[in-house]
Coordinates of C-alpha atoms in Angstrom, one line a residue:
S6 CA -33.5 -9.1 -46.0
G7 CA -32.5 -9.0 -49.6
G8 CA -29.2 -7.9 -51.2
S9 CA -26.5 -9.7 -53.0
P10 CA -25.0 -12.9 -51.5
D11 CA -21.7 -11.0 -51.1
K12 CA -23.4 -8.3 -49.1
R13 CA -25.2 -10.8 -46.9
L14 CA -22.0 -12.7 -46.3
A15 CA -20.2 -9.5 -45.3
E16 CA -23.0 -8.6 -42.9
M17 CA -22.9 -12.1 -41.4
Q18 CA -19.1 -11.8 -41.0
K19 CA -19.6 -8.5 -39.2
Q20 CA -22.1 -10.0 -36.9
L21 CA -19.8 -13.0 -36.2
E22 CA -16.9 -10.6 -35.3
A23 CA -19.2 -8.6 -33.0
A24 CA -20.4 -11.8 -31.3
E25 CA -16.8 -13.0 -30.9
K26 CA -15.8 -9.6 -29.3
E27 CA -18.8 -9.9 -26.9
L28 CA -17.8 -13.5 -26.0
E29 CA -14.2 -12.4 -25.3
K30 CA -15.5 -9.5 -23.1
A31 CA -17.8 -11.9 -21.2
K32 CA -14.8 -14.3 -20.7
E33 CA -12.7 -11.5 -19.3
E34 CA -15.5 -10.4 -16.9
A35 CA -16.0 -13.9 -15.8
G36 CA -12.3 -14.3 -15.1
R37 CA -12.3 -11.1 -13.0
S38 CA -15.4 -12.1 -11.2
G39 CA -13.8 -15.5 -10.4
A40 CA -10.6 -13.9 -9.1
E41 CA -12.7 -11.5 -6.9
T42 CA -14.7 -14.5 -5.6
E43 CA -11.4 -16.3 -4.8
R44 CA -10.0 -13.2 -3.0
L45 CA -13.2 -12.8 -0.9
L46 CA -13.2 -16.5 0.0
Q47 CA -9.6 -16.1 1.2
L48 CA -10.5 -13.1 3.2
V49 CA -13.4 -15.0 4.9
Q50 CA -11.0 -17.9 5.6
M51 CA -8.4 -15.6 7.2
T52 CA -11.1 -13.9 9.3
Q53 CA -12.4 -17.3 10.5
E54 CA -8.8 -18.4 11.4
E55 CA -8.3 -15.1 13.4
Q56 CA -11.6 -15.7 15.2
N57 CA -10.6 -19.3 16.0
S58 CA -7.2 -18.1 17.3
K59 CA -8.8 -15.5 19.5
E60 CA -11.3 -18.0 20.9
K61 CA -8.5 -20.4 21.6
Q62 CA -6.6 -17.6 23.5
I63 CA -9.7 -16.9 25.5
R64 CA -10.1 -20.6 26.4
D65 CA -6.4 -20.9 27.3
L66 CA -6.8 -17.9 29.7
Q67 CA -9.8 -19.2 31.4

């Protein structure tokens, strides 16, 4: 694409800013995704602990 160097520079600057915004958005989404994964892992762990506790109670009653 032609145009004056100033115009091309301004266009590149705009593209860079857009890319930086996209990167920031992706980082935020990754952070939320990581937090959700952590929450689900804790939920699984709690469920497993409850299951182990119930199995132990059953064994103790037998």
